């Protein structure tokens, strides 16, 4: 078979890396130079030119989305599916291993993964049970203590308190937490990695098996590996493995989660035979964007040093917009996207990037009002909504009765008369017998609880047993559907007359659709469908919520944007205190990490890059007046063009709607980082159709608009009608009349 499809469209340096002789390889190169491309092509090369079996290849990417894309790319290069090849995130792969070797890893077969919110709740409970003051022993801090130790490979038994009583208490809480997890049969994200490491370290035969099997390990975004991930990798590669890692020290942005950019240098020391490749040509961005990003990152000290150039055009200057406030900023972005679409562009060409999740809200509001389709990656995700978590807790309990967190969540939901006191009795019994709540609850029936509580509890236990029995053999979505009905959850939310009730029922129904669409094979374990689905939900919640091919504006934090590229990028909230973050300003390492994050953001842009900041911003309910981000001044001045609004704009009127379309013009002003301006906005696309507006419907009567979604003939509107409750309607047919 010809190797041409693999090697064509690679430059000489890329080709050298792709075809390097078998052995350890490090590709160290800047943004957009084709590292991910090289890694993908290397996989195809190994299979086709080196005759390596796909069975022997393990590829680690940073997100599940990236893993999916990589699989598709390898498939198109090979012209056939790569079959048994393992591609996934560190967490996904660790999970897969632990499912296979739960016994060796000291886990229960039906172990469940808990996300960080569940973890925090569990820790909170432990703190309470110890009768510690929660204001002193802040659950989030205890969680951080536990997770950062796990990331470093340390269990509670490895830690020494010395003469430090605070540390001694932290260590005790860590130990209690480990016990509680073991009792409930749950593992958190950090535990997945640590266990996967330990099971190999402690079982030489198992490690040998995997060393023989995965002779080829490839890692993308290597600069963001933490201690335990790297230790795991090193174990697997052994002395004569062929790890192939690609990374960029300038894009290391997960220090706060224990990432160690030093691993790049460590790799060279641990694998002395390493072949180093550097890629210097950037294929992604225009000359102006690249020069601005290079200028910025040059302010960091202690870099490994790389050159990046492009043969592409210089392109348009970087545009800078100083907004009056955060709404003005969002409106400016919205208007620019409209212009782009009006000129035949697509919404999905555009990414709006920000430092913190909370910044998305104002953009969402403005985009909704403008009926601009968008998707937020991250933030409150479908699987994180309360009603969905309740339903998942039922499913988890059906799969694993030892899951204490799930037991607590639903034992009295819907309310069935199991009060706080009964629950406390069950907890105490579980503590005394060191057993799961489920078993303790059984033991408490009759004697320990009053007759009424006993009856209610018996009902609950029987309900779960009956459900577990009934759903056996049903298709996954039927299992979910049955659970929703039998548990009473649907009924419970239907009875809830507040606005949210119906939306919650809709979300629960959406969960049935999610189950129907779920492909258990994607997880590539032998788990039964329900367990596979639960694992998938926890591992991948948030990702893939948006169909990448739907035409909508892409909104995400800078961290989430790593590795991606977009024709047009807006970097918003470029203010000192917000970006760089207040916490990092006084700390040199922290500031450098923020600068790398800014570099990541800028280098996502292919054709156009906008930087925006607000002179006044309300965030978390507090107004602040900030200086423009120092990062703006660090990019070469001549590359930046400031956009100023025309000055004679109208004043806002009381209704919150405004008289004229905004207009902005570019002025060749350099570095005049302040300008007088006034508030601007624009009318929503259909008069009167905006959030909060009152409308009348021929059949349903009067109501208030809660939500607007989509555009064109598909635009949908959610209205809370006074008599009929909340409904979604298609704008085109609804004939709503503004009041
Ligand atoms: P990042 O550091 O942001 O992860 P990267 O180094 O992984 O970037 P890629 O995403 O692999 O870079 O490549 C950047 C863009 O350049 C992609 O659109 C890719 O298809 C394109 N590209 C890479 N190499 C070539 C090449 N030799 N010819 C044409 N296009 C290329
Ligand atoms: Mg990449």
mmCIF file of N, CA and C in Angstrom, residues 209-311:
data_model
loop_
_atom_site.group_PDB
_atom_site.id
_atom_site.type_symbol
_atom_site.label_atom_id
_atom_site.label_comp_id
_atom_site.label_asym_id
_atom_site.label_seq_id
_atom_site.Cartn_x
_atom_site.Cartn_y
_atom_site.Cartn_z
ATOM 1 N N UNK A 209 2.488 -7.464 31.200
ATOM 2 C CA UNK A 209 1.515 -7.744 30.150
ATOM 3 C C UNK A 209 1.252 -6.486 29.314
ATOM 4 N N UNK A 210 1.007 -5.355 29.997
ATOM 5 C CA UNK A 210 0.704 -4.132 29.255
ATOM 6 C C UNK A 210 1.942 -3.564 28.561
ATOM 7 N N UNK A 211 3.103 -3.767 29.159
ATOM 8 C CA UNK A 211 4.323 -3.313 28.469
ATOM 9 C C UNK A 211 4.508 -4.053 27.159
ATOM 10 N N UNK A 212 4.242 -5.349 27.204
ATOM 11 C CA UNK A 212 4.350 -6.141 25.979
ATOM 12 C C UNK A 212 3.331 -5.681 24.950
ATOM 13 N N UNK A 213 2.169 -5.358 25.481
ATOM 14 C CA UNK A 213 1.097 -5.011 24.557
ATOM 15 C C UNK A 213 1.279 -3.609 23.958
ATOM 16 N N UNK A 214 1.346 -2.588 24.828
ATOM 17 C CA UNK A 214 1.428 -1.208 24.338
ATOM 18 C C UNK A 214 2.878 -0.788 24.175
ATOM 19 N N UNK A 215 3.477 -1.255 23.110
ATOM 20 C CA UNK A 215 4.855 -0.853 22.859
ATOM 21 C C UNK A 215 4.897 0.601 22.400
ATOM 22 N N UNK A 216 3.778 1.104 21.933
ATOM 23 C CA UNK A 216 3.768 2.459 21.370
ATOM 24 C C UNK A 216 2.750 3.331 22.097
ATOM 25 N N UNK A 217 3.276 4.241 22.901
ATOM 26 C CA UNK A 217 2.404 5.174 23.620
ATOM 27 C C UNK A 217 2.642 6.553 23.043
ATOM 28 N N UNK A 218 1.573 7.233 22.664
ATOM 29 C CA UNK A 218 1.708 8.575 22.095
ATOM 30 C C UNK A 218 0.895 9.555 22.940
ATOM 31 N N UNK A 219 1.497 10.692 23.270
ATOM 32 C CA UNK A 219 0.809 11.657 24.144
ATOM 33 C C UNK A 219 0.798 13.057 23.526
ATOM 34 N N UNK A 220 -0.390 13.615 23.393
ATOM 35 C CA UNK A 220 -0.530 14.995 22.909
ATOM 36 C C UNK A 220 -0.574 15.925 24.130
ATOM 37 N N UNK A 221 -0.239 17.193 23.945
ATOM 38 C CA UNK A 221 -0.288 18.184 25.038
ATOM 39 C C UNK A 221 0.500 17.691 26.254
ATOM 40 N N UNK A 222 1.653 17.160 25.995
ATOM 41 C CA UNK A 222 2.453 16.551 27.055
ATOM 42 C C UNK A 222 2.829 17.549 28.154
ATOM 43 N N UNK A 223 2.910 18.845 27.801
ATOM 44 C CA UNK A 223 3.319 19.848 28.802
ATOM 45 C C UNK A 223 2.348 19.926 29.973
ATOM 46 N N UNK A 224 1.154 19.400 29.810
ATOM 47 C CA UNK A 224 0.183 19.486 30.898
ATOM 48 C C UNK A 224 -0.009 18.184 31.663
ATOM 49 N N UNK A 225 0.939 17.291 31.570
ATOM 50 C CA UNK A 225 0.835 16.077 32.390
ATOM 51 C C UNK A 225 1.251 16.411 33.822
ATOM 52 N N UNK A 226 0.617 15.751 34.784
ATOM 53 C CA UNK A 226 1.029 15.955 36.165
ATOM 54 C C UNK A 226 1.925 14.796 36.620
ATOM 55 N N UNK A 227 2.316 14.843 37.876
ATOM 56 C CA UNK A 227 3.290 13.865 38.365
ATOM 57 C C UNK A 227 2.803 12.428 38.174
ATOM 58 N N UNK A 228 1.548 12.184 38.544
ATOM 59 C CA UNK A 228 1.075 10.802 38.533
ATOM 60 C C UNK A 228 0.875 10.307 37.100
ATOM 61 N N UNK A 229 0.443 11.198 36.218
ATOM 62 C CA UNK A 229 0.290 10.793 34.812
ATOM 63 C C UNK A 229 1.642 10.445 34.208
ATOM 64 N N UNK A 230 2.613 11.259 34.540
ATOM 65 C CA UNK A 230 3.942 11.005 33.982
ATOM 66 C C UNK A 230 4.535 9.720 34.563
ATOM 67 N N UNK A 231 4.333 9.509 35.864
ATOM 68 C CA UNK A 231 4.861 8.304 36.498
ATOM 69 C C UNK A 231 4.229 7.058 35.862
ATOM 70 N N UNK A 232 2.961 7.156 35.561
ATOM 71 C CA UNK A 232 2.209 6.054 34.936
ATOM 72 C C UNK A 232 2.777 5.744 33.540
ATOM 73 N N UNK A 233 3.031 6.838 32.830
ATOM 74 C CA UNK A 233 3.574 6.710 31.478
ATOM 75 C C UNK A 233 4.946 6.053 31.491
ATOM 76 N N UNK A 234 5.734 6.493 32.482
ATOM 77 C CA UNK A 234 7.099 5.970 32.581
ATOM 78 C C UNK A 234 7.085 4.483 32.930
ATOM 79 N N UNK A 235 6.173 4.110 33.813
ATOM 80 C CA UNK A 235 6.030 2.697 34.158
ATOM 81 C C UNK A 235 5.721 1.881 32.910
ATOM 82 N N UNK A 236 4.777 2.376 32.151
ATOM 83 C CA UNK A 236 4.321 1.634 30.979
ATOM 84 C C UNK A 236 5.432 1.527 29.936
ATOM 85 N N UNK A 237 6.135 2.635 29.716
ATOM 86 C CA UNK A 237 7.148 2.625 28.666
ATOM 87 C C UNK A 237 8.328 1.735 29.066
ATOM 88 N N UNK A 238 8.637 1.707 30.365
ATOM 89 C CA UNK A 238 9.783 0.905 30.806
ATOM 90 C C UNK A 238 11.064 1.414 30.176
ATOM 91 N N UNK A 239 12.103 0.621 30.251
ATOM 92 C CA UNK A 239 13.397 1.097 29.767
ATOM 93 C C UNK A 239 13.455 1.095 28.249
ATOM 94 N N UNK A 240 12.731 0.184 27.603
ATOM 95 C CA UNK A 240 12.908 0.107 26.153
ATOM 96 C C UNK A 240 11.619 0.325 25.358
ATOM 97 N N UNK A 241 10.687 1.058 25.927
ATOM 98 C CA UNK A 241 9.470 1.385 25.189
ATOM 99 C C UNK A 241 9.721 2.511 24.205
ATOM 100 N N UNK A 242 8.673 2.857 23.443
ATOM 101 C CA UNK A 242 8.820 3.899 22.431
ATOM 102 C C UNK A 242 7.814 5.017 22.668
ATOM 103 N N UNK A 243 7.935 5.750 23.779
ATOM 104 C CA UNK A 243 6.972 6.837 23.974
ATOM 105 C C UNK A 243 7.206 7.954 22.955
ATOM 106 N N UNK A 244 6.117 8.461 22.426
ATOM 107 C CA UNK A 244 6.179 9.530 21.417
ATOM 108 C C UNK A 244 5.337 10.665 21.967
ATOM 109 N N UNK A 245 6.009 11.716 22.434
ATOM 110 C CA UNK A 245 5.239 12.771 23.091
ATOM 111 C C UNK A 245 5.423 14.104 22.376
ATOM 112 N N UNK A 246 4.344 14.882 22.295
ATOM 113 C CA UNK A 246 4.431 16.199 21.663
ATOM 114 C C UNK A 246 3.916 17.247 22.628
ATOM 115 N N UNK A 247 4.546 18.409 22.623
ATOM 116 C CA UNK A 247 4.107 19.439 23.563
ATOM 117 C C UNK A 247 4.744 20.779 23.283
ATOM 118 N N UNK A 248 4.303 21.746 24.063
ATOM 119 C CA UNK A 248 4.769 23.122 23.918
ATOM 120 C C UNK A 248 4.815 23.733 25.311
ATOM 121 N N UNK A 249 6.014 24.024 25.801
ATOM 122 C CA UNK A 249 6.109 24.574 27.155
ATOM 123 C C UNK A 249 5.352 25.886 27.284
ATOM 124 N N UNK A 250 5.209 26.633 26.177
ATOM 125 C CA UNK A 250 4.507 27.914 26.257
ATOM 126 C C UNK A 250 3.003 27.750 26.409
ATOM 127 N N UNK A 251 2.509 26.525 26.304
ATOM 128 C CA UNK A 251 1.068 26.323 26.431
ATOM 129 C C UNK A 251 0.701 25.495 27.660
ATOM 130 N N UNK A 252 1.587 25.497 28.637
ATOM 131 C CA UNK A 252 1.281 24.760 29.858
ATOM 132 C C UNK A 252 0.380 25.622 30.740
ATOM 133 N N UNK A 253 -0.866 25.206 30.940
ATOM 134 C CA UNK A 253 -1.827 26.063 31.634
ATOM 135 C C UNK A 253 -2.586 25.347 32.751
ATOM 136 N N UNK A 254 -2.088 24.211 33.172
ATOM 137 C CA UNK A 254 -2.790 23.469 34.231
ATOM 138 C C UNK A 254 -1.943 23.292 35.485
ATOM 139 N N UNK A 255 -1.082 24.264 35.739
ATOM 140 C CA UNK A 255 -0.254 24.193 36.936
ATOM 141 C C UNK A 255 -1.141 24.050 38.176
ATOM 142 N N UNK A 256 -2.284 24.754 38.166
ATOM 143 C CA UNK A 256 -3.166 24.723 39.332
ATOM 144 C C UNK A 256 -3.765 23.336 39.563
ATOM 145 N N UNK A 257 -3.673 22.478 38.562
ATOM 146 C CA UNK A 257 -4.133 21.104 38.767
ATOM 147 C C UNK A 257 -2.949 20.148 38.833
ATOM 148 N N UNK A 258 -1.790 20.699 39.107
ATOM 149 C CA UNK A 258 -0.640 19.838 39.334
ATOM 150 C C UNK A 258 0.186 19.536 38.095
ATOM 151 N N UNK A 259 -0.136 20.179 36.950
ATOM 152 C CA UNK A 259 0.659 19.915 35.747
ATOM 153 C C UNK A 259 2.089 20.398 35.970
ATOM 154 N N UNK A 260 3.045 19.649 35.421
ATOM 155 C CA UNK A 260 4.449 19.995 35.598
ATOM 156 C C UNK A 260 5.121 20.121 34.250
ATOM 157 N N UNK A 261 5.331 21.381 33.870
ATOM 158 C CA UNK A 261 5.955 21.602 32.564
ATOM 159 C C UNK A 261 7.373 21.024 32.565
ATOM 160 N N UNK A 262 7.934 20.885 33.766
ATOM 161 C CA UNK A 262 9.284 20.295 33.893
ATOM 162 C C UNK A 262 9.338 18.888 33.325
ATOM 163 N N UNK A 263 8.162 18.242 33.186
ATOM 164 C CA UNK A 263 8.163 16.892 32.631
ATOM 165 C C UNK A 263 8.792 16.844 31.236
ATOM 166 N N UNK A 264 8.727 17.994 30.539
ATOM 167 C CA UNK A 264 9.342 18.043 29.202
ATOM 168 C C UNK A 264 10.840 17.776 29.298
ATOM 169 N N UNK A 265 11.489 18.436 30.274
ATOM 170 C CA UNK A 265 12.933 18.211 30.426
ATOM 171 C C UNK A 265 13.222 16.867 31.073
ATOM 172 N N UNK A 266 12.344 16.508 32.020
ATOM 173 C CA UNK A 266 12.518 15.233 32.702
ATOM 174 C C UNK A 266 12.496 14.072 31.707
ATOM 175 N N UNK A 267 11.662 14.224 30.705
ATOM 176 C CA UNK A 267 11.518 13.179 29.693
ATOM 177 C C UNK A 267 12.876 12.882 29.035
ATOM 178 N N UNK A 268 13.607 13.972 28.758
ATOM 179 C CA UNK A 268 14.931 13.815 28.155
ATOM 180 C C UNK A 268 15.889 13.071 29.082
ATOM 181 N N UNK A 269 15.755 13.338 30.399
ATOM 182 C CA UNK A 269 16.651 12.662 31.342
ATOM 183 C C UNK A 269 16.242 11.195 31.532
ATOM 184 N N UNK A 270 14.930 10.939 31.563
ATOM 185 C CA UNK A 270 14.467 9.568 31.793
ATOM 186 C C UNK A 270 14.632 8.671 30.573
ATOM 187 N N UNK A 271 14.633 9.280 29.395
ATOM 188 C CA UNK A 271 14.807 8.495 28.172
ATOM 189 C C UNK A 271 15.985 9.088 27.399
ATOM 190 N N UNK A 272 17.203 8.735 27.813
ATOM 191 C CA UNK A 272 18.373 9.396 27.241
ATOM 192 C C UNK A 272 18.495 9.191 25.732
ATOM 193 N N UNK A 273 17.875 8.136 25.206
ATOM 194 C CA UNK A 273 17.989 7.898 23.761
ATOM 195 C C UNK A 273 17.019 8.762 22.964
ATOM 196 N N UNK A 274 16.360 9.682 23.643
ATOM 197 C CA UNK A 274 15.291 10.441 22.980
ATOM 198 C C UNK A 274 15.782 11.197 21.739
ATOM 199 N N UNK A 275 14.938 11.206 20.723
ATOM 200 C CA UNK A 275 15.204 12.031 19.542
ATOM 201 C C UNK A 275 14.298 13.255 19.652
ATOM 202 N N UNK A 276 14.917 14.424 19.561
ATOM 203 C CA UNK A 276 14.156 15.662 19.706
ATOM 204 C C UNK A 276 13.862 16.260 18.330
ATOM 205 N N UNK A 277 12.636 16.609 18.093
ATOM 206 C CA UNK A 277 12.274 17.285 16.843
ATOM 207 C C UNK A 277 11.629 18.615 17.172
ATOM 208 N N UNK A 278 11.975 19.604 16.358
ATOM 209 C CA UNK A 278 11.334 20.912 16.531
ATOM 210 C C UNK A 278 10.612 21.263 15.235
ATOM 211 N N UNK A 279 9.432 21.812 15.370
ATOM 212 C CA UNK A 279 8.685 22.259 14.190
ATOM 213 C C UNK A 279 8.591 23.775 14.308
ATOM 214 N N UNK A 280 8.875 24.464 13.237
ATOM 215 C CA UNK A 280 8.931 25.920 13.384
ATOM 216 C C UNK A 280 7.936 26.666 12.523
ATOM 217 N N UNK A 281 7.355 25.958 11.561
ATOM 218 C CA UNK A 281 6.430 26.676 10.688
ATOM 219 C C UNK A 281 5.019 26.565 11.225
ATOM 220 N N UNK A 282 4.385 27.727 11.378
ATOM 221 C CA UNK A 282 3.008 27.751 11.842
ATOM 222 C C UNK A 282 2.084 27.793 10.625
ATOM 223 N N UNK A 283 1.094 26.921 10.633
ATOM 224 C CA UNK A 283 0.156 26.848 9.507
ATOM 225 C C UNK A 283 -1.204 27.421 9.845
ATOM 226 N N UNK A 284 -1.346 27.890 11.047
ATOM 227 C CA UNK A 284 -2.691 28.243 11.486
ATOM 228 C C UNK A 284 -3.017 29.720 11.294
ATOM 229 N N UNK A 285 -2.098 30.579 11.747
ATOM 230 C CA UNK A 285 -2.480 31.985 11.925
ATOM 231 C C UNK A 285 -1.829 32.899 10.897
ATOM 232 N N UNK A 286 -2.389 34.090 10.764
ATOM 233 C CA UNK A 286 -1.774 35.095 9.903
ATOM 234 C C UNK A 286 -0.491 35.602 10.564
ATOM 235 N N UNK A 287 0.308 36.296 9.784
ATOM 236 C CA UNK A 287 1.564 36.848 10.296
ATOM 237 C C UNK A 287 1.335 37.781 11.475
ATOM 238 N N UNK A 288 0.288 38.599 11.386
ATOM 239 C CA UNK A 288 0.037 39.581 12.450
ATOM 240 C C UNK A 288 -0.311 38.875 13.758
ATOM 241 N N UNK A 289 -1.155 37.874 13.677
ATOM 242 C CA UNK A 289 -1.577 37.161 14.889
ATOM 243 C C UNK A 289 -0.373 36.464 15.518
ATOM 244 N N UNK A 290 0.403 35.834 14.668
ATOM 245 C CA UNK A 290 1.560 35.108 15.168
ATOM 246 C C UNK A 290 2.572 36.060 15.819
ATOM 247 N N UNK A 291 2.799 37.206 15.169
ATOM 248 C CA UNK A 291 3.765 38.165 15.716
ATOM 249 C C UNK A 291 3.271 38.712 17.055
ATOM 250 N N UNK A 292 1.968 38.954 17.155
ATOM 251 C CA UNK A 292 1.428 39.473 18.417
ATOM 252 C C UNK A 292 1.621 38.433 19.521
ATOM 253 N N UNK A 293 1.316 37.173 19.210
ATOM 254 C CA UNK A 293 1.438 36.113 20.219
ATOM 255 C C UNK A 293 2.903 35.911 20.605
ATOM 256 N N UNK A 294 3.786 35.942 19.629
ATOM 257 C CA UNK A 294 5.217 35.798 19.916
ATOM 258 C C UNK A 294 5.716 36.941 20.790
ATOM 259 N N UNK A 295 5.248 38.166 20.480
ATOM 260 C CA UNK A 295 5.653 39.334 21.260
ATOM 261 C C UNK A 295 5.213 39.194 22.711
ATOM 262 N N UNK A 296 4.025 38.699 22.900
ATOM 263 C CA UNK A 296 3.492 38.540 24.255
ATOM 264 C C UNK A 296 4.310 37.524 25.043
ATOM 265 N N UNK A 297 4.514 36.363 24.466
ATOM 266 C CA UNK A 297 5.101 35.263 25.232
ATOM 267 C C UNK A 297 6.595 35.506 25.490
ATOM 268 N N UNK A 298 7.185 36.409 24.703
ATOM 269 C CA UNK A 298 8.596 36.744 24.916
ATOM 270 C C UNK A 298 8.811 37.349 26.300
ATOM 271 N N UNK A 299 7.720 37.810 26.940
ATOM 272 C CA UNK A 299 7.845 38.393 28.277
ATOM 273 C C UNK A 299 8.008 37.360 29.387
ATOM 274 N N UNK A 300 7.848 36.090 29.047
ATOM 275 C CA UNK A 300 8.058 35.053 30.054
ATOM 276 C C UNK A 300 9.539 34.674 30.105
ATOM 277 N N UNK A 301 10.011 34.405 31.321
ATOM 278 C CA UNK A 301 11.411 33.996 31.461
ATOM 279 C C UNK A 301 11.478 32.472 31.462
ATOM 280 N N UNK A 302 12.634 31.923 31.317
ATOM 281 C CA UNK A 302 12.826 30.486 31.496
ATOM 282 C C UNK A 302 12.086 29.623 30.506
ATOM 283 N N UNK A 303 11.930 30.124 29.278
ATOM 284 C CA UNK A 303 11.261 29.292 28.273
ATOM 285 C C UNK A 303 12.276 28.377 27.624
ATOM 286 N N UNK A 304 11.791 27.304 27.027
ATOM 287 C CA UNK A 304 12.717 26.412 26.345
ATOM 288 C C UNK A 304 13.171 27.021 25.022
ATOM 289 N N UNK A 305 12.446 28.006 24.553
ATOM 290 C CA UNK A 305 12.892 28.732 23.373
ATOM 291 C C UNK A 305 12.505 28.048 22.077
ATOM 292 N N UNK A 306 11.714 28.737 21.273
ATOM 293 C CA UNK A 306 11.288 28.157 20.004
ATOM 294 C C UNK A 306 11.120 29.294 19.022
ATOM 295 N N UNK A 307 11.304 28.993 17.763
ATOM 296 C CA UNK A 307 10.985 30.006 16.769
ATOM 297 C C UNK A 307 9.745 29.559 16.035
ATOM 298 N N UNK A 308 8.936 30.487 15.654
ATOM 299 C CA UNK A 308 7.729 30.162 14.911
ATOM 300 C C UNK A 308 7.602 31.177 13.796
ATOM 301 N N UNK A 309 7.394 30.718 12.604
ATOM 302 C CA UNK A 309 7.197 31.661 11.506
ATOM 303 C C UNK A 309 6.083 31.143 10.619
ATOM 304 N N UNK A 310 5.577 32.011 9.767
ATOM 305 C CA UNK A 310 4.556 31.556 8.831
ATOM 306 C C UNK A 310 4.887 32.081 7.448
ATOM 307 N N UNK A 311 4.537 31.289 6.441
ATOM 308 C CA UNK A 311 4.741 31.774 5.076
ATOM 309 C C UNK A 311 3.440 32.406 4.587
#
